[in-house]
Short mmCIF file of C-alpha atoms (C1' of nucleotides) in Angstrom, two decimals:
data_model
loop_
_atom_site.label_atom_id
_atom_site.label_comp_id
_atom_site.label_asym_id
_atom_site.label_seq_id
_atom_site.Cartn_x
_atom_site.Cartn_y
_atom_site.Cartn_z
CA MET A 1 41.31 -57.65 -135.35
CA HIS A 2 41.05 -57.54 -139.10
CA ARG A 3 43.78 -59.57 -140.84
CA PHE A 4 45.81 -57.18 -142.89
CA ARG A 5 47.36 -58.02 -146.22
CA SER A 6 49.57 -54.98 -146.65
CA GLU A 7 53.08 -55.25 -145.27
CA PHE A 8 52.79 -51.99 -143.38
CA LEU A 9 49.57 -52.71 -141.51
CA SER A 10 50.23 -56.37 -140.88
CA THR A 11 53.62 -55.53 -139.41
CA LEU A 12 52.12 -52.85 -137.19
CA ALA A 13 49.43 -55.23 -136.04
CA SER A 14 51.78 -58.09 -135.24
CA ARG A 15 54.11 -55.83 -133.32
CA GLY A 16 51.41 -54.29 -131.14
CA TYR A 17 51.21 -50.79 -132.54
CA ILE A 18 47.54 -50.62 -133.33
CA HIS A 19 44.84 -49.36 -131.04
CA GLN A 20 42.21 -48.12 -133.47
CA VAL A 21 41.99 -47.83 -137.25
CA SER A 22 39.24 -46.16 -139.19
CA GLU A 23 37.95 -48.41 -141.99
CA PRO A 24 40.68 -51.05 -141.67
CA GLU A 25 39.77 -52.89 -144.88
CA ALA A 26 39.71 -49.81 -147.07
CA LEU A 27 43.00 -48.61 -145.60
CA ASP A 28 44.57 -52.02 -146.09
CA ASP A 29 43.49 -51.98 -149.74
CA LEU A 30 45.02 -48.56 -150.14
CA PHE A 31 48.34 -49.72 -148.72
CA CYS A 32 48.34 -52.74 -151.06
CA ARG A 33 47.52 -50.61 -154.05
CA GLU A 34 49.72 -47.54 -153.87
CA ARG A 35 52.50 -45.62 -152.19
CA VAL A 36 50.75 -43.96 -149.28
CA THR A 37 51.67 -40.71 -147.58
CA ALA A 38 50.96 -40.60 -143.84
CA TYR A 39 51.86 -38.20 -141.06
CA VAL A 40 52.41 -37.77 -137.36
CA GLY A 41 52.46 -34.38 -135.67
CA PHE A 42 54.88 -33.25 -132.96
CA ASP A 43 54.41 -30.00 -131.08
CA CYS A 44 57.41 -27.93 -130.03
CA THR A 45 56.81 -28.02 -126.30
CA ALA A 46 60.37 -29.08 -125.44
CA ASP A 47 63.69 -29.06 -127.23
CA SER A 48 63.88 -32.83 -127.54
CA LEU A 49 61.46 -35.65 -128.13
CA HIS A 50 61.37 -38.42 -125.55
CA VAL A 51 60.67 -42.13 -125.34
CA GLY A 52 56.95 -41.43 -125.23
CA HIS A 53 57.17 -40.27 -128.86
CA LEU A 54 59.06 -43.35 -129.95
CA VAL A 55 56.07 -45.43 -130.96
CA SER A 56 55.01 -42.80 -133.49
CA ILE A 57 58.55 -42.41 -134.76
CA MET A 58 58.90 -46.14 -135.23
CA MET A 59 55.74 -46.17 -137.31
CA LEU A 60 57.13 -43.47 -139.56
CA ARG A 61 60.30 -45.54 -140.00
CA LEU A 62 58.29 -48.60 -140.91
CA LEU A 63 56.34 -46.55 -143.41
CA GLU A 64 59.60 -45.56 -145.04
CA ARG A 65 60.95 -49.12 -145.06
CA THR A 66 57.80 -50.55 -146.59
CA GLY A 67 57.99 -48.13 -149.49
CA HIS A 68 55.57 -45.46 -148.39
CA ARG A 69 56.09 -41.82 -147.58
CA PRO A 70 56.22 -40.59 -143.98
CA ILE A 71 55.72 -36.97 -143.00
CA ALA A 72 56.92 -35.69 -139.67
CA LEU A 73 54.91 -32.56 -139.06
CA ILE A 74 56.42 -30.11 -136.62
CA GLY A 75 53.82 -28.01 -134.85
CA GLY A 76 55.50 -24.63 -135.17
CA GLY A 77 52.05 -23.13 -135.61
CA THR A 78 49.95 -25.28 -133.27
CA THR A 79 52.45 -24.85 -130.45
CA LYS A 80 51.45 -21.20 -130.41
CA VAL A 81 47.93 -22.34 -129.61
CA GLY A 82 48.65 -25.15 -127.15
CA ASP A 83 47.02 -28.57 -127.07
CA PRO A 84 44.65 -28.75 -124.09
CA SER A 85 44.35 -32.56 -124.13
CA GLY A 86 45.65 -34.34 -121.11
CA ARG A 87 46.12 -31.10 -119.26
CA ASP A 88 43.98 -29.71 -116.52
CA GLU A 89 45.51 -26.30 -116.81
CA THR A 90 46.57 -23.97 -119.58
CA ARG A 91 49.95 -24.62 -121.03
CA GLN A 92 52.41 -21.89 -120.54
CA LEU A 93 52.58 -19.79 -123.66
CA LEU A 94 55.90 -20.20 -125.42
CA SER A 95 57.63 -17.27 -127.06
CA ASP A 96 58.55 -17.41 -130.73
CA ALA A 97 62.20 -17.70 -129.75
CA GLN A 98 61.51 -20.67 -127.51
CA ILE A 99 59.47 -22.32 -130.22
CA ALA A 100 62.28 -21.84 -132.72
CA HIS A 101 64.76 -23.28 -130.24
CA ASN A 102 62.54 -26.27 -129.53
CA LYS A 103 61.94 -26.84 -133.19
CA ALA A 104 65.67 -27.12 -133.78
CA GLY A 105 65.83 -29.70 -131.00
CA LEU A 106 62.96 -31.75 -132.43
CA LEU A 107 64.70 -31.73 -135.75
CA ARG A 108 67.74 -33.29 -134.15
CA SER A 109 65.55 -35.92 -132.49
CA LEU A 110 63.70 -36.80 -135.65
CA SER A 111 66.65 -36.94 -137.98
CA LYS A 112 68.20 -39.64 -135.83
CA PHE A 113 65.40 -41.92 -136.96
CA LEU A 114 64.29 -40.65 -140.34
CA ASP A 115 66.19 -39.68 -143.43
CA PHE A 116 64.93 -36.32 -144.62
CA GLU A 117 67.90 -35.80 -146.92
CA LYS A 118 66.99 -38.33 -149.57
CA GLY A 119 63.46 -37.05 -149.69
CA SER A 120 61.87 -40.36 -148.81
CA ALA A 121 60.68 -38.80 -145.58
CA LEU A 122 59.28 -35.29 -145.40
CA LEU A 123 59.75 -32.81 -142.65
CA LEU A 124 57.18 -30.03 -142.55
CA ASP A 125 56.08 -27.30 -140.20
CA ASN A 126 52.44 -26.33 -139.91
CA ALA A 127 53.44 -22.71 -139.31
CA GLU A 128 53.80 -22.73 -143.08
CA TRP A 129 50.02 -22.56 -143.53
CA LEU A 130 48.77 -21.62 -140.08
CA ASP A 131 50.77 -18.41 -139.74
CA GLU A 132 49.23 -16.86 -142.79
CA LEU A 133 45.59 -17.67 -142.04
CA LYS A 134 43.12 -14.83 -142.36
CA TYR A 135 40.60 -14.87 -139.56
CA ILE A 136 37.29 -14.27 -141.34
CA PRO A 137 38.04 -16.31 -144.45
CA PHE A 138 39.24 -19.15 -142.22
CA LEU A 139 36.10 -19.06 -140.11
CA ARG A 140 33.96 -19.08 -143.23
CA GLU A 141 35.83 -21.93 -144.87
CA VAL A 142 36.57 -24.14 -141.88
CA GLY A 143 34.68 -22.79 -138.87
CA VAL A 144 31.27 -23.51 -140.40
CA HIS A 145 32.01 -27.22 -140.33
CA PHE A 146 32.52 -27.40 -136.58
CA THR A 147 29.68 -27.14 -134.12
CA VAL A 148 30.47 -25.96 -130.64
CA ASN A 149 27.98 -28.57 -129.46
CA ARG A 150 30.27 -31.32 -130.67
CA MET A 151 33.48 -29.62 -129.62
CA LEU A 152 32.15 -29.49 -126.09
CA THR A 153 31.84 -33.26 -126.02
CA PHE A 154 35.59 -33.75 -126.49
CA GLU A 155 37.45 -35.32 -123.62
CA SER A 156 40.04 -32.56 -123.46
CA VAL A 157 37.33 -29.90 -123.22
CA LYS A 158 35.09 -31.82 -120.82
CA LEU A 159 37.94 -32.33 -118.38
CA ARG A 160 38.47 -28.61 -118.04
CA LEU A 161 34.80 -27.79 -117.80
CA GLU A 162 34.14 -30.46 -115.18
CA ARG A 163 36.99 -29.27 -113.04
CA GLU A 164 35.95 -25.69 -113.62
CA GLN A 165 39.42 -24.97 -114.87
CA PRO A 166 39.60 -22.24 -117.45
CA LEU A 167 39.84 -23.28 -121.06
CA THR A 168 40.76 -20.29 -123.14
CA PHE A 169 39.28 -19.63 -126.53
CA LEU A 170 42.82 -19.91 -127.88
CA GLU A 171 43.18 -23.50 -126.70
CA PHE A 172 39.63 -24.31 -127.70
CA ASN A 173 40.78 -23.74 -131.27
CA TYR A 174 43.52 -26.36 -131.13
CA MET A 175 41.39 -29.17 -132.46
CA ILE A 176 40.35 -27.07 -135.44
CA MET A 177 43.98 -26.29 -136.19
CA GLN A 178 44.84 -29.96 -136.14
CA ALA A 179 41.94 -30.82 -138.42
CA TYR A 180 43.08 -28.08 -140.76
CA ASP A 181 46.61 -29.51 -140.78
CA PHE A 182 45.33 -32.83 -142.03
CA LEU A 183 43.33 -31.04 -144.70
CA GLN A 184 46.35 -29.06 -145.85
CA LEU A 185 48.60 -32.11 -145.92
CA ALA A 186 46.00 -33.95 -147.95
CA ARG A 187 45.75 -31.08 -150.41
CA ARG A 188 49.43 -30.32 -150.67
CA TYR A 189 51.02 -33.77 -150.38
CA ASP A 190 48.16 -36.16 -150.98
CA CYS A 191 48.53 -37.34 -147.40
CA ARG A 192 45.90 -39.98 -146.67
CA LEU A 193 46.53 -41.10 -143.13
CA GLN A 194 47.21 -39.47 -139.78
CA MET A 195 48.68 -41.52 -136.98
CA GLY A 196 49.07 -40.67 -133.32
CA GLY A 197 48.45 -41.69 -129.74
CA SER A 198 45.03 -42.96 -128.72
CA ASP A 199 44.19 -39.58 -127.18
CA GLN A 200 44.42 -38.07 -130.66
CA TRP A 201 41.58 -40.12 -132.14
CA GLY A 202 38.97 -37.38 -131.91
CA ASN A 203 41.24 -34.76 -133.39
CA ILE A 204 42.18 -37.01 -136.27
CA ILE A 205 38.54 -37.82 -137.03
CA ASN A 206 37.84 -34.09 -137.16
CA GLY A 207 40.40 -33.77 -139.91
CA ILE A 208 38.91 -36.67 -141.82
CA GLU A 209 35.44 -35.14 -141.69
CA LEU A 210 36.66 -31.71 -142.62
CA ALA A 211 38.42 -33.03 -145.71
CA ARG A 212 35.37 -35.05 -146.69
CA LYS A 213 33.03 -32.08 -146.39
CA LEU A 214 35.28 -29.59 -148.13
CA ASP A 215 37.00 -31.70 -150.78
CA GLY A 216 35.20 -35.02 -150.80
CA ARG A 217 38.52 -36.63 -149.81
CA HIS A 218 38.72 -40.02 -148.18
CA LEU A 219 41.22 -39.97 -145.31
CA PHE A 220 42.12 -42.41 -142.55
CA ALA A 221 43.05 -42.53 -138.88
CA LEU A 222 45.30 -44.91 -136.99
CA THR A 223 46.08 -44.65 -133.31
CA THR A 224 48.51 -46.48 -131.07
CA PRO A 225 47.77 -47.73 -127.57
CA LEU A 226 49.09 -45.74 -124.65
CA ILE A 227 52.24 -47.67 -123.79
CA THR A 228 52.73 -48.26 -120.10
CA THR A 229 55.21 -50.42 -118.22
CA ALA A 230 54.03 -53.58 -116.50
CA SER A 231 53.83 -51.69 -113.21
CA GLY A 232 51.64 -49.02 -114.75
CA GLN A 233 54.12 -46.23 -115.35
CA LYS A 234 53.67 -44.13 -118.44
CA MET A 235 56.36 -45.07 -120.93
CA GLY A 236 59.39 -42.83 -120.91
CA LYS A 237 58.68 -41.04 -117.67
CA THR A 238 60.92 -41.65 -114.71
CA ALA A 239 61.06 -39.83 -111.42
CA SER A 240 64.02 -37.83 -112.64
CA GLY A 241 62.10 -36.73 -115.73
CA ALA A 242 61.48 -37.78 -119.29
CA VAL A 243 63.77 -40.19 -121.08
CA TRP A 244 65.01 -37.82 -123.76
CA LEU A 245 66.18 -38.82 -127.20
CA ASN A 246 68.72 -36.03 -127.62
CA ALA A 247 72.14 -36.78 -126.20
CA ASP A 248 72.54 -33.30 -124.72
CA ARG A 249 69.47 -33.99 -122.58
CA LEU A 250 70.29 -37.59 -121.69
CA PRO A 251 73.67 -39.25 -122.34
CA PRO A 252 73.51 -42.39 -124.51
CA PHE A 253 74.77 -44.47 -121.60
CA GLU A 254 71.77 -43.52 -119.51
CA TYR A 255 69.47 -44.11 -122.43
CA PHE A 256 70.98 -47.58 -122.74
CA GLN A 257 70.48 -48.16 -119.01
CA TYR A 258 66.85 -47.13 -119.20
CA TRP A 259 66.20 -50.00 -121.59
CA ARG A 260 68.57 -52.41 -119.84
CA ASN A 261 66.48 -52.00 -116.68
CA THR A 262 63.22 -52.97 -118.36
CA GLU A 263 60.95 -55.11 -116.22
CA ASP A 264 60.82 -58.82 -117.12
CA ALA A 265 57.19 -58.63 -118.11
CA ASP A 266 57.83 -55.88 -120.67
CA VAL A 267 60.75 -57.36 -122.57
CA GLY A 268 58.86 -59.03 -125.41
CA ARG A 269 56.44 -56.19 -125.94
CA PHE A 270 59.24 -53.61 -125.96
CA LEU A 271 61.40 -55.63 -128.36
CA ARG A 272 58.47 -55.63 -130.80
CA LEU A 273 57.73 -51.93 -130.41
CA PHE A 274 61.16 -50.39 -129.98
CA THR A 275 63.52 -52.51 -132.06
CA GLU A 276 63.39 -53.72 -135.64
CA LEU A 277 64.50 -57.27 -134.92
CA PRO A 278 62.59 -59.99 -136.80
CA LEU A 279 59.62 -61.41 -134.91
CA ALA A 280 61.08 -64.92 -134.89
CA GLU A 281 64.17 -63.64 -133.08
CA ILE A 282 62.01 -61.76 -130.58
CA GLU A 283 59.94 -64.83 -129.87
CA ARG A 284 63.12 -66.75 -129.09
CA LEU A 285 64.40 -63.98 -126.79
CA GLU A 286 61.22 -63.55 -124.80
CA ARG A 287 61.06 -67.27 -124.09
CA LEU A 288 64.24 -67.04 -122.01
CA GLN A 289 63.63 -67.73 -118.35
CA GLY A 290 64.92 -66.19 -115.13
CA ALA A 291 68.35 -64.62 -115.27
CA GLU A 292 68.64 -65.70 -118.91
CA LEU A 293 66.18 -62.99 -119.75
CA ASN A 294 68.97 -60.52 -119.09
CA GLU A 295 70.37 -61.45 -122.49
CA ALA A 296 67.15 -60.25 -124.06
CA LYS A 297 67.34 -57.01 -122.08
CA LYS A 298 70.88 -56.39 -123.27
CA ILE A 299 69.79 -56.86 -126.85
CA LEU A 300 66.81 -54.58 -126.30
CA ALA A 301 69.06 -51.91 -124.80
CA PHE A 302 71.62 -52.22 -127.56
CA GLU A 303 69.12 -52.14 -130.41
CA ALA A 304 67.10 -49.28 -128.96
CA THR A 305 70.24 -47.24 -128.31
CA ALA A 306 71.62 -47.98 -131.77
CA LEU A 307 68.41 -46.69 -133.37
CA CYS A 308 68.57 -43.47 -131.41
CA HIS A 309 72.28 -42.72 -131.03
CA GLY A 310 73.89 -44.92 -133.66
CA ARG A 311 75.75 -48.21 -133.38
CA ALA A 312 79.03 -46.65 -132.27
CA GLU A 313 77.44 -45.00 -129.24
CA ALA A 314 75.48 -48.14 -128.51
CA GLU A 315 78.71 -50.16 -128.52
CA LYS A 316 80.33 -47.70 -126.15
CA ALA A 317 77.39 -47.77 -123.78
CA LYS A 318 77.31 -51.55 -123.89
CA ALA A 319 81.04 -51.83 -123.21
CA ALA A 320 80.79 -49.39 -120.32
CA ALA A 321 77.88 -51.34 -118.86
CA GLU A 322 79.81 -54.60 -119.15
CA ALA A 323 82.87 -53.11 -117.49
CA LEU A 324 80.71 -51.67 -114.74
CA PHE A 325 78.37 -54.54 -114.00
CA GLU A 326 80.10 -57.62 -115.28
CA HIS A 327 83.76 -56.65 -114.84
CA LYS A 328 84.50 -57.48 -118.42
CA GLY A 329 87.27 -55.16 -119.55
CA ASP A 330 87.65 -51.55 -118.56
CA ARG A 331 85.95 -49.68 -121.36
CA LEU A 332 84.50 -46.91 -119.27
CA ASP A 333 84.59 -44.23 -121.98
CA GLY A 334 80.91 -44.79 -122.63
CA LEU A 335 80.01 -43.26 -119.29
CA PRO A 336 78.75 -39.70 -119.10
CA VAL A 337 81.71 -37.33 -118.68
CA VAL A 338 81.79 -34.20 -116.56
CA GLU A 339 84.67 -31.79 -116.90
CA VAL A 340 85.90 -29.76 -113.95
CA ASP A 341 88.23 -26.78 -114.02
CA ARG A 342 91.80 -27.78 -113.36
CA ASP A 343 92.31 -24.69 -111.21
CA ARG A 344 89.49 -25.58 -108.90
CA LEU A 345 90.82 -29.09 -108.49
CA ALA A 346 94.34 -27.84 -107.81
CA GLU A 347 93.03 -26.11 -104.70
CA GLY A 348 91.56 -29.36 -103.48
CA MET A 349 87.83 -29.76 -103.99
CA PRO A 350 85.49 -31.13 -101.33
CA ILE A 351 84.14 -34.46 -102.50
CA ILE A 352 80.65 -33.20 -101.70
CA GLU A 353 81.06 -30.44 -104.23
CA LEU A 354 82.33 -32.87 -106.82
CA PHE A 355 79.16 -34.92 -106.47
CA MET A 356 77.16 -31.76 -107.09
CA LEU A 357 79.17 -30.82 -110.17
CA ALA A 358 78.82 -34.35 -111.48
CA GLY A 359 75.06 -33.98 -111.25
CA LEU A 360 74.75 -37.07 -109.09
CA VAL A 361 73.07 -35.20 -106.23
CA GLN A 362 70.84 -32.16 -105.94
CA SER A 363 72.26 -30.60 -102.79
CA ASN A 364 75.21 -30.81 -100.43
CA SER A 365 72.96 -32.41 -97.87
CA GLU A 366 72.04 -35.13 -100.30
CA ALA A 367 75.72 -35.76 -101.03
CA ARG A 368 76.43 -36.04 -97.28
CA ARG A 369 73.61 -38.52 -96.85
CA LEU A 370 74.94 -40.54 -99.75
CA VAL A 371 78.37 -40.78 -98.10
CA ARG A 372 76.92 -41.50 -94.67
CA GLN A 373 74.79 -44.31 -96.05
CA GLY A 374 77.70 -45.92 -97.83
CA GLY A 375 76.55 -45.23 -101.36
CA ALA A 376 79.40 -42.98 -102.49
CA ARG A 377 82.42 -44.36 -104.30
CA LEU A 378 85.50 -42.90 -105.91
CA ASP A 379 87.14 -45.27 -108.40
CA ASP A 380 85.24 -48.11 -106.74
CA ARG A 381 86.60 -47.28 -103.29
CA LEU A 382 84.01 -46.47 -100.67
CA ILE A 383 84.14 -42.86 -99.52
CA GLU A 384 83.87 -42.83 -95.76
CA ASP A 385 84.83 -39.26 -94.97
CA GLU A 386 82.36 -36.69 -96.17
CA THR A 387 84.88 -33.89 -95.64
CA MET A 388 87.37 -35.52 -97.95
CA ARG A 389 88.97 -33.30 -100.55
CA ILE A 390 90.23 -34.34 -103.89
CA ASP A 391 93.01 -32.69 -105.83
CA LEU A 392 94.81 -33.06 -109.14
CA ASP A 393 96.98 -35.94 -107.95
CA ARG A 394 93.91 -38.12 -108.10
CA PHE A 395 93.65 -37.64 -111.82
CA LYS A 396 96.90 -39.20 -112.92
CA GLY A 397 94.89 -41.70 -114.93
CA GLY A 398 93.15 -38.82 -116.70
CA ALA A 399 89.67 -39.34 -115.33
CA VAL A 400 88.19 -40.50 -112.08
CA LYS A 401 85.00 -42.53 -111.68
CA LEU A 402 82.47 -41.16 -109.27
CA SER A 403 79.60 -43.42 -108.25
CA ALA A 404 76.33 -42.83 -106.43
CA GLY A 405 74.93 -46.20 -105.52
CA LYS A 406 75.43 -49.19 -107.76
CA LYS A 407 73.94 -47.83 -110.92
CA ARG A 408 74.79 -44.17 -111.28
CA HIS A 409 78.31 -43.46 -112.45
CA VAL A 410 80.05 -40.48 -113.98
CA LEU A 411 83.59 -39.91 -115.24
CA VAL A 412 85.14 -36.70 -113.97
CA ARG A 413 87.93 -35.17 -116.01
CA PRO A 414 90.00 -32.08 -115.34
CA ARG A 415 89.74 -29.38 -117.97
"C1'" G B 1 22.50 -13.38 -103.33
"C1'" G B 2 22.60 -16.74 -98.62
"C1'" A B 3 25.09 -20.71 -95.43
"C1'" G B 4 29.12 -23.59 -94.43
"C1'" G B 5 34.05 -26.09 -95.31
"C1'" G B 6 39.05 -25.61 -96.76
"C1'" G B 7 44.27 -23.84 -98.63
"C1'" U B 8 50.30 -27.84 -94.72
"C1'" G B 9 56.81 -30.47 -97.51
"C1'" G B 10 57.17 -33.47 -105.03
"C1'" C B 11 51.87 -35.59 -104.31
"C1'" C B 12 47.96 -37.25 -100.76
"C1'" G B 13 47.07 -36.12 -95.76
"C1'" A B 14 47.25 -35.48 -89.97
"C1'" G B 15 48.29 -31.57 -86.63
"C1'" C B 16 44.91 -26.76 -84.30
"C1'" G B 17 49.46 -21.99 -78.81
"C1'" G B 18 55.48 -24.48 -76.77
"C1'" U B 19 57.70 -31.35 -76.70
"C1'" C B 20 56.82 -29.05 -84.85
"C1'" A B 21 61.52 -29.24 -89.92
"C1'" A B 22 55.66 -30.71 -88.81
"C1'" A B 23 52.36 -37.94 -87.79
"C1'" G B 24 51.08 -41.43 -91.65
"C1'" G B 25 50.98 -42.95 -96.80
"C1'" C B 26 52.87 -42.50 -101.92
"C1'" A B 27 57.01 -41.08 -104.81
"C1'" G B 28 62.44 -40.66 -104.38
"C1'" C B 29 67.57 -41.99 -102.52
"C1'" A B 30 70.98 -45.51 -100.11
"C1'" G B 31 71.79 -50.40 -98.01
"C1'" A B 32 70.47 -55.98 -97.74
"C1'" C B 33 68.64 -59.99 -100.86
"C1'" U B 34 68.81 -60.91 -106.29
"C1'" G B 35 69.44 -61.49 -112.27
"C1'" U B 36 71.65 -54.04 -113.48
"C1'" A B 37 64.16 -57.32 -113.15
"C1'" A B 38 59.97 -57.80 -109.79
"C1'" A B 39 58.69 -58.56 -104.75
"C1'" U B 40 60.45 -58.04 -99.75
"C1'" C B 41 63.28 -56.01 -95.56
"C1'" U B 42 66.32 -51.79 -93.18
"C1'" G B 43 67.80 -46.76 -93.06
"C1'" C B 44 67.35 -41.88 -95.06
"C1'" C B 45 64.30 -38.22 -97.15
"C1'" G B 46 64.04 -28.69 -96.50
"C1'" A B 47 68.79 -25.93 -97.06
"C1'" C B 48 73.70 -24.59 -95.12
"C1'" G B 49 77.46 -26.68 -91.81
"C1'" A B 50 82.69 -31.34 -89.48
"C1'" A B 51 79.51 -30.10 -85.45
"C1'" U B 52 76.78 -27.53 -80.85
"C1'" G B 53 73.79 -25.10 -84.47
"C1'" U B 54 71.82 -21.47 -88.04
"C1'" C B 55 68.40 -20.17 -91.78
"C1'" U B 56 63.95 -20.89 -94.73
"C1'" A B 57 58.96 -23.21 -94.70
"C1'" C B 58 52.42 -24.69 -93.14
"C1'" G B 59 47.78 -19.50 -99.35
"C1'" U B 60 49.38 -13.74 -98.95
"C1'" A B 61 50.04 -9.42 -95.78
"C1'" G B 62 49.73 -7.59 -91.05
"C1'" G B 63 48.74 -8.30 -85.66
"C1'" U B 64 48.31 -10.72 -80.48
"C1'" U B 65 51.93 -13.52 -77.47
"C1'" C B 66 57.98 -14.72 -73.91
"C1'" G B 67 56.51 -18.23 -77.98
"C1'" A B 68 52.01 -19.25 -83.82
"C1'" A B 69 51.11 -24.21 -88.92
"C1'" U B 70 47.95 -23.57 -84.63
"C1'" C B 71 44.63 -17.35 -82.00
"C1'" C B 72 42.90 -12.33 -84.38
"C1'" U B 73 42.26 -8.93 -88.84
"C1'" A B 74 42.34 -8.03 -94.00
"C1'" C B 75 43.09 -9.96 -98.74
"C1'" C B 76 43.56 -13.90 -102.57
"C1'" C B 77 42.12 -18.76 -104.18
"C1'" C B 78 39.35 -23.48 -103.99
"C1'" C B 79 35.17 -26.71 -102.57
"C1'" U B 80 30.08 -28.09 -100.85
"C1'" C B 81 24.99 -26.95 -100.00
"C1'" C B 82 20.68 -23.54 -100.54
"C1'" A B 83 18.43 -19.68 -103.82
#
RNA sequence: GGAGGGGUGGCCGAGCGGUCAAAGGCAGCAGACUGUAAAUCUGCCGACGAAUGUCUACGUAGGUUCGAAUCCUACCCCCUCCA
């Protein structure tokens, strides 16, 4: 790979963020020469971002730290169209209300990592220009620069056609919308670079070409590799769903645990990508052998959690993990808390039901199995009787710890 | 337009009148081992129930039968080949 001189690109390169860059030398020169504005787009398909978005977010942070200007572009407009890439069926159309709700959630995710208050990072919504487009003028200005011939060669389109899955004309337009976004950001904010996942390369190039043809602008593309775990799992996806960034979707303790349970082979790579520790420190950590490597995992978990939820929450999660797994102290307040109506407890609640309320199991049957297989614990005592009831007397200490297996724990408190 | 094949649990996939809540694999959960890792081994793995059990489920809707995932009819959807 090209040796970069600019702080931004050389840092990205040495930390493993770069998959492809258009015109690396020219972009590097640009970064050395001036304050550069660059953007990443996020569609409003859910009300929180997840770990899969983290690589992009980290790049925006680095941009900010190295004296450039990041733009987080929320896809309030493009979400109405729906990105077909990576999907073999049409996305469900979201209502305006859902989009607004999701947008609020994304905002919460993003502002954990970027400071939009000071104005060093910009938060924009492409609905701003997409909503007011006029069909015929748009087609005449932008549509003429896209040939269907070329659009049909795109991976996202080919996939649908090959599988004979419908691709609606609405979705077919997504790539044009994204190209138009880049054009608008270039015109309005002098944005020069779009970053994104490797699957976005084609869409980004479209924007670059559009801006060149229409305005003679010189724009750039940078994509990140698809991050997978050593065993081939897509980053941020677990069996129980995405690893969300918003605390109302995933408690900080569980976020901490996600990182704490990183596979050995991923520790170094993840420290580079998902923390801001100096490289020298990371090199020292990843050299640790065997059980020693757990120290590196704890640091990874702490740093990653601190970036997302703040240091205070990270400390709490860390303390709870230590109390739980290493019997150091009894700081359990970092655990996820579930509140249960006092009245319902007063009557004596079946332990099975409590497991359901705590969200540790999906059905009564599953709770029974858990007890029968010796995986259910109440304040560290094995529950042997699945018909056991629990009443208010149990809660003299305030809260009770309910455990499913060795790793999943919840504090239950009467309300 | 013609001929054939198929739709089964989160996914893949066997079953082709009763012994079928449905083989096997993957994923998942619990246990053992360990380092809160990986690998391995054991058990579990539709719902409800303390339990005999009850209910729901094999594309959809009807039907035949004491009894249907399995047979019949109609419909919907997918795939392959020929034109």
